[in-house]
PDB file of C-alpha atoms in Angstrom:
ATOM      1  CA  MET A   1       0.000   0.000   0.000  1.00 43.00           C
ATOM      2  CA  ASN A   2       1.416   3.364  -1.045  1.00 44.00           C
ATOM      3  CA  THR A   3       1.081   6.170   1.449  1.00 42.00           C
ATOM      4  CA  PRO A   4       0.905   9.742   0.228  1.00 43.00           C
ATOM      5  CA  ARG A   5       4.139  11.685   0.498  1.00 45.00           C
ATOM      6  CA  TYR A   6       4.197  15.367   1.204  1.00 41.00           C
ATOM      7  CA  ASP A   7       6.869  17.823   0.241  1.00 47.00           C
ATOM      8  CA  SER A   8       8.041  19.258   3.538  1.00 51.00           C
ATOM      9  CA  GLN A   9       9.750  22.180   1.858  1.00 51.00           C
ATOM     10  CA  ARG A  10       6.519  23.148   0.049  1.00 47.00           C
ATOM     11  CA  LEU A  11       4.475  22.856   3.247  1.00 44.00           C
ATOM     12  CA  TYR A  12       7.038  24.964   5.077  1.00 48.00           C
ATOM     13  CA  SER A  13       6.930  27.636   2.360  1.00 51.00           C
ATOM     14  CA  TYR A  14       3.126  27.711   2.454  1.00 45.00           C
ATOM     15  CA  ALA A  15       3.090  27.989   6.248  1.00 49.00           C
ATOM     16  CA  LYS A  16       5.629  30.777   6.024  1.00 52.00           C
ATOM     17  CA  LEU A  17       3.414  32.725   3.611  1.00 48.00           C
ATOM     18  CA  MET A  18       0.257  32.391   5.717  1.00 51.00           C
ATOM     19  CA  PRO A  19       1.008  35.410   7.983  1.00 58.00           C
ATOM     20  CA  ASP A  20       1.674  37.603   4.930  1.00 58.00           C
ATOM     21  CA  ILE A  21      -1.579  36.520   3.260  1.00 54.00           C
ATOM     22  CA  PHE A  22      -3.545  37.139   6.455  1.00 57.00           C
ATOM     23  CA  LEU A  23      -1.920  40.554   6.909  1.00 64.00           C
ATOM     24  CA  HIS A  24      -2.651  41.504   3.291  1.00 59.00           C
ATOM     25  CA  ASN A  25      -6.342  40.562   3.628  1.00 60.00           C
ATOM     26  CA  LEU A  26      -6.534  42.402   6.950  1.00 66.00           C
ATOM     27  CA  LEU A  27      -5.125  45.571   5.383  1.00 66.00           C
ATOM     28  CA  LEU A  28      -7.634  45.370   2.508  1.00 62.00           C
ATOM     29  CA  LEU A  29     -10.510  44.918   4.965  1.00 66.00           C
ATOM     30  CA  SER A  30      -9.281  47.832   7.087  1.00 69.00           C
ATOM     31  CA  ALA A  31      -9.002  50.086   4.038  1.00 63.00           C
ATOM     32  CA  ALA A  32     -12.539  49.187   2.919  1.00 60.00           C
ATOM     33  CA  LEU A  33     -13.998  49.792   6.400  1.00 66.00           C
ATOM     34  CA  SER A  34     -12.145  53.117   6.683  1.00 66.00           C
ATOM     35  CA  CYS A  35     -13.532  54.248   3.345  1.00 61.00           C
ATOM     36  CA  ILE A  36     -17.082  53.316   4.414  1.00 63.00           C
ATOM     37  CA  VAL A  37     -16.753  55.116   7.769  1.00 65.00           C
ATOM     38  CA  LEU A  38     -15.321  58.265   6.148  1.00 62.00           C
ATOM     39  CA  SER A  39     -18.119  58.254   3.565  1.00 61.00           C
ATOM     40  CA  LEU A  40     -20.805  57.983   6.249  1.00 65.00           C
ATOM     41  CA  PHE A  41     -19.295  60.837   8.281  1.00 64.00           C
ATOM     42  CA  SER A  42     -18.982  62.891   5.084  1.00 61.00           C
ATOM     43  CA  LEU A  43     -22.686  62.295   4.437  1.00 65.00           C
ATOM     44  CA  LEU A  44     -23.645  63.342   7.959  1.00 66.00           C
ATOM     45  CA  LEU A  45     -21.406  66.422   8.057  1.00 61.00           C
ATOM     46  CA  SER A  46     -21.955  67.409   4.390  1.00 67.00           C
ATOM     47  CA  ARG A  47     -18.251  68.019   3.823  1.00 66.00           C
ATOM     48  CA  ARG A  48     -15.199  66.266   2.353  1.00 67.00           C
ATOM     49  CA  LEU A  49     -13.190  64.135   4.778  1.00 65.00           C
ATOM     50  CA  ALA A  50      -9.720  62.752   3.942  1.00 66.00           C
ATOM     51  CA  GLY A  51     -10.415  63.322   0.269  1.00 70.00           C
ATOM     52  CA  CYS A  52     -13.738  61.387   0.285  1.00 76.00           C
ATOM     53  CA  LYS A  53     -17.154  62.935  -0.183  1.00 79.00           C
ATOM     54  CA  LEU A  54     -20.573  61.281  -0.110  1.00 79.00           C
ATOM     55  CA  GLN A  55     -23.851  63.139  -0.447  1.00 82.00           C
ATOM     56  CA  THR A  56     -27.459  62.466  -1.351  1.00 82.00           C
ATOM     57  CA  SER A  57     -30.569  64.572  -1.690  1.00 83.00           C
ATOM     58  CA  ARG A  58     -33.049  62.282   0.075  1.00 83.00           C
ATOM     59  CA  VAL A  59     -33.287  58.938   1.898  1.00 82.00           C
ATOM     60  CA  ARG A  60     -36.657  57.237   2.391  1.00 86.00           C
ATOM     61  CA  LEU A  61     -37.479  54.265   4.628  1.00 86.00           C
ATOM     62  CA  ARG A  62     -40.706  52.320   4.192  1.00 87.00           C
ATOM     63  CA  LEU A  63     -42.129  49.499   6.278  1.00 86.00           C
ATOM     64  CA  ASN A  64     -44.886  48.223   3.983  1.00 84.00           C
ATOM     65  CA  PRO A  65     -43.343  46.845   1.882  1.00 84.00           C
ATOM     66  CA  PRO A  66     -39.920  47.162   3.570  1.00 88.00           C
ATOM     67  CA  SER A  67     -37.655  49.214   1.314  1.00 88.00           C
ATOM     68  CA  ILE A  68     -34.942  51.868   1.280  1.00 87.00           C
ATOM     69  CA  GLN A  69     -34.797  54.556  -1.407  1.00 88.00           C
ATOM     70  CA  ILE A  70     -31.808  56.853  -1.986  1.00 86.00           C
ATOM     71  CA  ASP A  71     -32.044  59.708  -4.491  1.00 89.00           C
ATOM     72  CA  ASP A  72     -29.201  61.562  -6.253  1.00 88.00           C
ATOM     73  CA  LEU A  73     -26.264  59.675  -4.772  1.00 87.00           C
ATOM     74  CA  TYR A  74     -22.830  61.228  -5.357  1.00 87.00           C
ATOM     75  CA  TYR A  75     -19.459  59.835  -4.237  1.00 86.00           C
ATOM     76  CA  SER A  76     -15.966  61.088  -5.101  1.00 84.00           C
ATOM     77  CA  HIS A  77     -12.382  60.838  -3.941  1.00 78.00           C
ATOM     78  CA  ARG A  78      -9.079  62.045  -5.287  1.00 76.00           C
ATOM     79  CA  THR A  79      -6.815  59.447  -6.859  1.00 74.00           C
ATOM     80  CA  ALA A  80      -3.350  59.643  -8.358  1.00 72.00           C
ATOM     81  CA  ILE A  81      -2.881  59.320 -12.101  1.00 70.00           C
ATOM     82  CA  PRO A  82      -1.355  55.846 -12.645  1.00 69.00           C
ATOM     83  CA  ARG A  83       0.976  56.777 -15.535  1.00 70.00           C
ATOM     84  CA  PRO A  84       1.630  60.508 -15.942  1.00 69.00           C
ATOM     85  CA  GLU A  85       3.545  60.036 -19.217  1.00 68.00           C
ATOM     86  CA  LEU A  86       0.321  58.931 -20.967  1.00 66.00           C
ATOM     87  CA  GLN A  87      -1.303  62.326 -20.329  1.00 68.00           C
ATOM     88  CA  LEU A  88      -4.504  60.890 -18.899  1.00 69.00           C
ATOM     89  CA  PRO A  89      -7.244  63.315 -17.798  1.00 71.00           C
ATOM     90  CA  ASP A  90      -6.703  64.727 -14.307  1.00 73.00           C
ATOM     91  CA  GLN A  91     -10.146  64.028 -12.873  1.00 78.00           C
ATOM     92  CA  PRO A  92     -11.211  62.443  -9.557  1.00 81.00           C
ATOM     93  CA  PHE A  93     -12.916  59.104  -9.103  1.00 84.00           C
ATOM     94  CA  THR A  94     -16.650  59.809  -9.073  1.00 88.00           C
ATOM     95  CA  LEU A  95     -19.721  57.616  -8.946  1.00 89.00           C
ATOM     96  CA  THR A  96     -23.244  58.983  -9.349  1.00 91.00           C
ATOM     97  CA  ALA A  97     -26.672  57.357  -9.418  1.00 91.00           C
ATOM     98  CA  ALA A  98     -30.055  58.988  -9.873  1.00 92.00           C
ATOM     99  CA  GLN A  99     -31.838  56.477  -7.638  1.00 91.00           C
ATOM    100  CA  ILE A 100     -31.053  53.403  -5.532  1.00 90.00           C
ATOM    101  CA  LEU A 101     -33.996  51.286  -4.424  1.00 91.00           C
ATOM    102  CA  VAL A 102     -33.577  48.312  -2.065  1.00 89.00           C
ATOM    103  CA  ASN A 103     -36.646  46.085  -1.656  1.00 91.00           C
ATOM    104  CA  LEU A 104     -36.626  43.352   1.001  1.00 90.00           C
ATOM    105  CA  HIS A 105     -38.541  40.094   0.474  1.00 88.00           C
ATOM    106  CA  ILE A 106     -39.437  36.898   2.290  1.00 87.00           C
ATOM    107  CA  PRO A 107     -37.758  33.984   0.448  1.00 84.00           C
ATOM    108  CA  ARG A 108     -40.163  31.534  -1.171  1.00 83.00           C
ATOM    109  CA  PRO A 109     -39.459  28.148  -2.784  1.00 79.00           C
ATOM    110  CA  THR A 110     -40.642  29.519  -6.146  1.00 79.00           C
ATOM    111  CA  ARG A 111     -38.459  32.650  -5.817  1.00 81.00           C
ATOM    112  CA  PRO A 112     -35.934  32.478  -2.968  1.00 84.00           C
ATOM    113  CA  ALA A 113     -34.925  36.134  -3.127  1.00 86.00           C
ATOM    114  CA  TRP A 114     -34.417  38.120   0.059  1.00 88.00           C
ATOM    115  CA  ALA A 115     -33.575  41.470  -1.559  1.00 89.00           C
ATOM    116  CA  THR A 116     -33.759  43.289  -4.886  1.00 92.00           C
ATOM    117  CA  ILE A 117     -31.500  46.278  -5.571  1.00 91.00           C
ATOM    118  CA  THR A 118     -32.277  48.607  -8.481  1.00 94.00           C
ATOM    119  CA  VAL A 119     -29.867  51.389  -9.448  1.00 93.00           C
ATOM    120  CA  LYS A 120     -30.796  53.881 -12.186  1.00 93.00           C
ATOM    121  CA  ASP A 121     -28.657  56.213 -14.335  1.00 92.00           C
ATOM    122  CA  ILE A 122     -25.198  55.145 -13.180  1.00 92.00           C
ATOM    123  CA  PHE A 123     -22.188  57.180 -14.257  1.00 93.00           C
ATOM    124  CA  HIS A 124     -18.547  56.695 -13.264  1.00 89.00           C
ATOM    125  CA  THR A 125     -15.499  58.792 -14.125  1.00 87.00           C
ATOM    126  CA  GLY A 126     -11.849  58.241 -13.366  1.00 83.00           C
ATOM    127  CA  PRO A 127      -8.390  59.012 -14.726  1.00 81.00           C
ATOM    128  CA  GLU A 128      -8.298  55.718 -16.686  1.00 81.00           C
ATOM    129  CA  ALA A 129     -11.839  55.273 -17.993  1.00 84.00           C
ATOM    130  CA  THR A 130     -15.477  56.313 -17.835  1.00 86.00           C
ATOM    131  CA  ALA A 131     -18.460  53.975 -17.592  1.00 89.00           C
ATOM    132  CA  SER A 132     -22.219  54.386 -17.626  1.00 90.00           C
ATOM    133  CA  ALA A 133     -25.340  52.250 -17.449  1.00 90.00           C
ATOM    134  CA  ALA A 134     -29.029  53.022 -17.776  1.00 91.00           C
ATOM    135  CA  GLN A 135     -30.058  50.598 -15.034  1.00 91.00           C
ATOM    136  CA  CYS A 136     -28.633  47.803 -12.904  1.00 91.00           C
ATOM    137  CA  THR A 137     -30.866  45.238 -11.197  1.00 92.00           C
ATOM    138  CA  ILE A 138     -29.475  42.842  -8.587  1.00 90.00           C
ATOM    139  CA  ASN A 139     -31.468  39.928  -7.136  1.00 89.00           C
ATOM    140  CA  LEU A 140     -29.954  38.369  -4.003  1.00 88.00           C
ATOM    141  CA  TRP A 141     -30.874  34.706  -3.548  1.00 85.00           C
ATOM    142  CA  PHE A 142     -31.281  32.771  -0.295  1.00 84.00           C
ATOM    143  CA  PHE A 143     -29.511  29.382  -0.613  1.00 78.00           C
ATOM    144  CA  PRO A 144     -30.274  28.889  -4.336  1.00 74.00           C
ATOM    145  CA  TYR A 145     -28.598  25.440  -4.370  1.00 69.00           C
ATOM    146  CA  ALA A 146     -31.052  24.074  -1.827  1.00 68.00           C
ATOM    147  CA  PHE A 147     -34.085  25.054  -3.920  1.00 65.00           C
ATOM    148  CA  ARG A 148     -32.498  24.274  -7.320  1.00 63.00           C
ATOM    149  CA  PHE A 149     -33.651  27.717  -8.394  1.00 64.00           C
ATOM    150  CA  THR A 150     -30.315  28.750  -9.848  1.00 63.00           C
ATOM    151  CA  ALA A 151     -27.120  26.808 -10.347  1.00 60.00           C
ATOM    152  CA  GLY A 152     -24.710  29.645  -9.990  1.00 61.00           C
ATOM    153  CA  THR A 153     -24.061  32.533  -7.701  1.00 73.00           C
ATOM    154  CA  TYR A 154     -26.044  34.025  -4.851  1.00 79.00           C
ATOM    155  CA  ALA A 155     -26.862  37.085  -6.958  1.00 82.00           C
ATOM    156  CA  HIS A 156     -28.335  37.738 -10.398  1.00 82.00           C
ATOM    157  CA  VAL A 157     -27.082  40.949 -12.005  1.00 84.00           C
ATOM    158  CA  GLN A 158     -28.602  42.566 -15.079  1.00 84.00           C
ATOM    159  CA  ILE A 159     -27.044  45.700 -16.584  1.00 85.00           C
ATOM    160  CA  ASP A 160     -28.844  47.624 -19.325  1.00 84.00           C
ATOM    161  CA  ASP A 161     -27.062  49.793 -21.908  1.00 82.00           C
ATOM    162  CA  LYS A 162     -23.596  49.518 -20.389  1.00 82.00           C
ATOM    163  CA  ARG A 163     -20.855  51.595 -22.016  1.00 82.00           C
ATOM    164  CA  VAL A 164     -17.155  51.821 -21.180  1.00 83.00           C
ATOM    165  CA  ARG A 165     -14.583  54.213 -22.610  1.00 81.00           C
ATOM    166  CA  VAL A 166     -10.868  53.619 -21.933  1.00 80.00           C
ATOM    167  CA  PHE A 167      -8.687  56.669 -22.561  1.00 77.00           C
ATOM    168  CA  ASN A 168      -5.478  54.754 -23.299  1.00 74.00           C
ATOM    169  CA  SER A 169      -4.981  51.028 -23.921  1.00 72.00           C
ATOM    170  CA  LYS A 170      -1.656  51.133 -22.061  1.00 76.00           C
ATOM    171  CA  SER A 171      -3.504  52.059 -18.879  1.00 76.00           C
ATOM    172  CA  THR A 172      -6.505  49.735 -18.975  1.00 79.00           C
ATOM    173  CA  PRO A 173      -8.407  49.366 -15.668  1.00 80.00           C
ATOM    174  CA  SER A 174      -7.969  45.986 -13.986  1.00 81.00           C
ATOM    175  CA  TRP A 175     -11.686  45.104 -14.168  1.00 81.00           C
ATOM    176  CA  VAL A 176     -11.765  45.798 -17.925  1.00 82.00           C
ATOM    177  CA  GLY A 177      -8.628  43.685 -18.414  1.00 83.00           C
ATOM    178  CA  ALA A 178     -10.123  40.796 -16.422  1.00 84.00           C
ATOM    179  CA  LEU A 179     -13.339  40.904 -18.459  1.00 79.00           C
ATOM    180  CA  ARG A 180     -11.421  40.990 -21.744  1.00 78.00           C
ATOM    181  CA  ARG A 181      -9.113  38.165 -20.679  1.00 84.00           C
ATOM    182  CA  ASN A 182     -12.030  35.956 -19.617  1.00 82.00           C
ATOM    183  CA  LEU A 183     -13.870  36.494 -22.913  1.00 77.00           C
ATOM    184  CA  ILE A 184     -10.806  35.788 -25.068  1.00 78.00           C
ATOM    185  CA  LEU A 185      -9.854  32.620 -23.147  1.00 85.00           C
ATOM    186  CA  THR A 186     -13.461  31.419 -23.297  1.00 82.00           C
ATOM    187  CA  MET A 187     -13.578  31.842 -27.081  1.00 76.00           C
ATOM    188  CA  LEU A 188     -10.184  30.171 -27.583  1.00 81.00           C
ATOM    189  CA  LYS A 189     -10.461  27.279 -25.108  1.00 83.00           C
ATOM    190  CA  GLY A 190     -14.198  26.915 -24.463  1.00 84.00           C
ATOM    191  CA  GLU A 191     -16.614  24.302 -25.790  1.00 86.00           C
ATOM    192  CA  ILE A 192     -18.658  25.638 -28.723  1.00 88.00           C
ATOM    193  CA  LEU A 193     -22.347  24.814 -28.264  1.00 89.00           C
ATOM    194  CA  ARG A 194     -23.838  26.826 -31.126  1.00 90.00           C
ATOM    195  CA  CYS A 195     -22.765  29.090 -33.953  1.00 90.00           C
ATOM    196  CA  ASP A 196     -25.342  30.260 -36.506  1.00 92.00           C
ATOM    197  CA  ASP A 197     -22.896  31.979 -38.849  1.00 92.00           C
ATOM    198  CA  PHE A 198     -19.119  32.258 -39.112  1.00 92.00           C
ATOM    199  CA  LYS A 199     -17.041  34.194 -41.611  1.00 92.00           C
ATOM    200  CA  SER A 200     -13.312  34.827 -41.704  1.00 91.00           C
ATOM    201  CA  SER A 201     -10.822  36.438 -44.051  1.00 92.00           C
ATOM    202  CA  VAL A 202      -7.064  36.961 -44.271  1.00 90.00           C
ATOM    203  CA  ARG A 203      -5.606  39.857 -46.233  1.00 86.00           C
ATOM    204  CA  PHE A 204      -2.074  41.022 -46.960  1.00 84.00           C
ATOM    205  CA  GLY A 205      -1.053  44.402 -48.256  1.00 76.00           C
ATOM    206  CA  VAL A 206      -0.112  47.972 -47.529  1.00 71.00           C
ATOM    207  CA  PRO A 207      -2.990  50.033 -46.067  1.00 63.00           C
ATOM    208  CA  ASP A 208      -3.694  53.006 -48.309  1.00 57.00           C
ATOM    209  CA  ARG A 209      -7.118  54.042 -47.014  1.00 54.00           C
ATOM    210  CA  TYR A 210      -7.889  55.501 -43.605  1.00 52.00           C
ATOM    211  CA  GLU A 211     -11.239  55.946 -41.948  1.00 55.00           C
ATOM    212  CA  SER A 212     -10.221  59.224 -40.307  1.00 55.00           C
ATOM    213  CA  VAL A 213      -7.412  61.744 -40.070  1.00 61.00           C
ATOM    214  CA  GLU A 214      -6.655  60.525 -36.527  1.00 58.00           C
ATOM    215  CA  SER A 215      -6.088  56.982 -37.815  1.00 59.00           C
ATOM    216  CA  LYS A 216      -3.613  58.197 -40.420  1.00 60.00           C
ATOM    217  CA  GLN A 217      -1.776  60.314 -37.862  1.00 58.00           C
ATOM    218  CA  ARG A 218      -1.581  57.363 -35.476  1.00 57.00           C
ATOM    219  CA  GLN A 219      -0.069  55.181 -38.230  1.00 57.00           C
ATOM    220  CA  ALA A 220       2.499  57.865 -38.957  1.00 57.00           C
ATOM    221  CA  ILE A 221       3.444  58.236 -35.285  1.00 50.00           C
ATOM    222  CA  GLU A 222       3.794  54.474 -34.784  1.00 54.00           C
ATOM    223  CA  GLY A 223       5.981  54.195 -37.875  1.00 52.00           C
ATOM    224  CA  ALA A 224       3.705  51.663 -39.578  1.00 52.00           C
ATOM    225  CA  GLU A 225       2.631  53.876 -42.471  1.00 55.00           C
ATOM    226  CA  GLY A 226       3.468  52.300 -45.821  1.00 57.00           C
ATOM    227  CA  MET A 227       4.529  48.948 -44.270  1.00 67.00           C
ATOM    228  CA  LYS A 228       3.060  45.612 -45.298  1.00 77.00           C
ATOM    229  CA  GLU A 229       0.463  44.275 -42.894  1.00 82.00           C
ATOM    230  CA  ARG A 230      -1.556  41.141 -42.309  1.00 85.00           C
ATOM    231  CA  MET A 231      -5.214  41.532 -41.310  1.00 86.00           C
ATOM    232  CA  ILE A 232      -7.286  38.621 -39.973  1.00 90.00           C
ATOM    233  CA  THR A 233     -11.025  39.237 -39.542  1.00 92.00           C
ATOM    234  CA  ALA A 234     -13.612  36.912 -37.974  1.00 91.00           C
ATOM    235  CA  LEU A 235     -17.382  37.439 -37.664  1.00 92.00           C
ATOM    236  CA  LEU A 236     -19.670  35.252 -35.556  1.00 90.00           C
ATOM    237  CA  ARG A 237     -23.448  35.376 -35.179  1.00 93.00           C
ATOM    238  CA  GLY A 238     -25.530  33.475 -32.620  1.00 92.00           C
ATOM    239  CA  TYR A 239     -22.442  32.223 -30.779  1.00 90.00           C
ATOM    240  CA  HIS A 240     -22.847  30.101 -27.615  1.00 91.00           C
ATOM    241  CA  THR A 241     -19.885  28.631 -25.741  1.00 89.00           C
ATOM    242  CA  ARG A 242     -19.108  27.048 -22.367  1.00 87.00           C
ATOM    243  CA  ASN A 243     -15.903  27.742 -20.461  1.00 85.00           C
ATOM    244  CA  TRP A 244     -13.958  25.842 -17.793  1.00 81.00           C
ATOM    245  CA  GLN A 245     -15.952  27.484 -14.974  1.00 78.00           C
ATOM    246  CA  GLY A 246     -19.263  26.016 -16.096  1.00 79.00           C
ATOM    247  CA  ARG A 247     -20.447  29.329 -17.551  1.00 82.00           C
ATOM    248  CA  ILE A 248     -22.419  29.384 -20.795  1.00 85.00           C
ATOM    249  CA  TYR A 249     -21.858  32.598 -22.745  1.00 87.00           C
ATOM    250  CA  ALA A 250     -24.456  33.656 -25.318  1.00 88.00           C
ATOM    251  CA  MET A 251     -23.429  36.385 -27.757  1.00 87.00           C
ATOM    252  CA  GLU A 252     -25.629  37.772 -30.489  1.00 89.00           C
ATOM    253  CA  ALA A 253     -22.723  39.175 -32.528  1.00 90.00           C
ATOM    254  CA  VAL A 254     -18.937  39.022 -32.228  1.00 87.00           C
ATOM    255  CA  ASP A 255     -16.586  40.985 -34.512  1.00 89.00           C
ATOM    256  CA  MET A 256     -12.834  40.432 -34.195  1.00 86.00           C
ATOM    257  CA  GLN A 257      -9.884  41.833 -36.124  1.00 87.00           C
ATOM    258  CA  TRP A 258      -6.156  41.238 -35.732  1.00 85.00           C
ATOM    259  CA  ARG A 259      -3.656  43.407 -37.592  1.00 83.00           C
ATOM    260  CA  ASP A 260       0.121  43.088 -37.378  1.00 81.00           C
ATOM    261  CA  VAL A 261       3.104  44.429 -39.277  1.00 76.00           C
ATOM    262  CA  LEU A 262       4.976  41.645 -41.064  1.00 74.00           C
ATOM    263  CA  LEU A 263       8.406  43.251 -40.748  1.00 72.00           C
ATOM    264  CA  ASP A 264       7.996  44.257 -37.115  1.00 70.00           C
ATOM    265  CA  ASP A 265       6.899  42.539 -33.929  1.00 66.00           C
ATOM    266  CA  ARG A 266       3.809  44.602 -33.142  1.00 67.00           C
ATOM    267  CA  GLY A 267       0.125  44.488 -33.868  1.00 72.00           C
ATOM    268  CA  ARG A 268      -3.365  45.484 -32.807  1.00 75.00           C
ATOM    269  CA  PHE A 269      -6.378  43.415 -31.760  1.00 76.00           C
ATOM    270  CA  ALA A 270      -9.966  44.666 -31.553  1.00 78.00           C
ATOM    271  CA  MET A 271     -13.120  42.805 -30.502  1.00 77.00           C
ATOM    272  CA  VAL A 272     -16.713  44.060 -30.341  1.00 81.00           C
ATOM    273  CA  VAL A 273     -19.366  41.933 -28.581  1.00 80.00           C
ATOM    274  CA  LYS A 274     -23.071  42.786 -28.742  1.00 82.00           C
ATOM    275  CA  ASP A 275     -25.932  41.474 -26.549  1.00 82.00           C
ATOM    276  CA  ALA A 276     -23.686  39.289 -24.388  1.00 81.00           C
ATOM    277  CA  ARG A 277     -24.918  37.362 -21.352  1.00 81.00           C
ATOM    278  CA  TRP A 278     -23.885  34.321 -19.364  1.00 80.00           C
ATOM    279  CA  ILE A 279     -25.498  31.794 -17.038  1.00 77.00           C
ATOM    280  CA  LYS A 280     -24.065  29.140 -14.728  1.00 73.00           C
ATOM    281  CA  ALA A 281     -24.660  25.594 -15.966  1.00 71.00           C
ATOM    282  CA  ARG A 282     -25.741  23.057 -13.375  1.00 65.00           C
ATOM    283  CA  GLU A 283     -23.433  20.229 -12.397  1.00 62.00           C
ATOM    284  CA  SER A 284     -24.608  16.656 -11.815  1.00 59.00           C
ATOM    285  CA  TYR A 285     -24.641  16.956  -8.024  1.00 55.00           C
ATOM    286  CA  GLU A 286     -26.830  20.067  -8.276  1.00 54.00           C
ATOM    287  CA  LEU A 287     -29.582  18.093 -10.043  1.00 53.00           C
ATOM    288  CA  GLU A 288     -30.271  15.902  -7.018  1.00 56.00           C
ATOM    289  CA  THR A 289     -33.354  16.249  -4.799  1.00 51.00           C
ATOM    290  CA  PRO A 290     -33.292  19.679  -3.151  1.00 51.00           C
ATOM    291  CA  ILE A 291     -33.700  20.392   0.509  1.00 50.00           C
ATOM    292  CA  ASN A 292     -37.264  21.367   1.382  1.00 52.00           C
ATOM    293  CA  PHE A 293     -37.688  23.541   4.462  1.00 48.00           C
ATOM    294  CA  TRP A 294     -41.457  23.908   4.024  1.00 49.00           C
TER     295      TRP A 294
END
């Protein structure tokens, strides 16, 4: 009988890193709590504290049905420009919302939701990017596994008319980079479930037409004007795929283009996704008989 062997050096290294990991998480939690406390005091005193400011025009509390309504929420704090050489706009981090409505519910087997959060007219600015959304609806579930109501997370998030503008690709926000990386890896390594239409093309040549004056100036600055390029284009319609996390992505339209200079090691990749959504697929153990508390 073979007994499992453990690498003592690896266990020692992991045990040595545990205090650092705990300290790092403790510092993050302390920073988050400090920001929340400063924001609440800023709201009560109606002034900026330690660079943070939180204000609202009205807060309503209702008992029947139980709900909280916040109108004209505004939050801002000063942040340093990550890369000054890129000449990013010198503007603070701001987050505004026209209305935040929190409705509390009693969980039911048919809909085990204990809260619904609706946020309208969201707008965010920062030195790296701006983002906006017409509405965001969040449903918080109460033990969804037990009722087999949903196979995935404890929250369902729906964002309508979301738009993001990044000022410079060399200073992409971390959340935009994570979203882009997840989509690209899903399309390259995921399991394709459906694809209604697929078209691709490969072209070689020297670009002699420009869509705008800015595009021509950018080519001249980068030194790629008049150089031979390779352009690979792919179009997908009705594309459904499943990734390694059990997520099924459904995309109405995907347009991708890769351009690189043949005589130089540089290129440009662009991808536009329309009407994208994802759901968590159920595993085999999640299809068993649920727990019934009623």
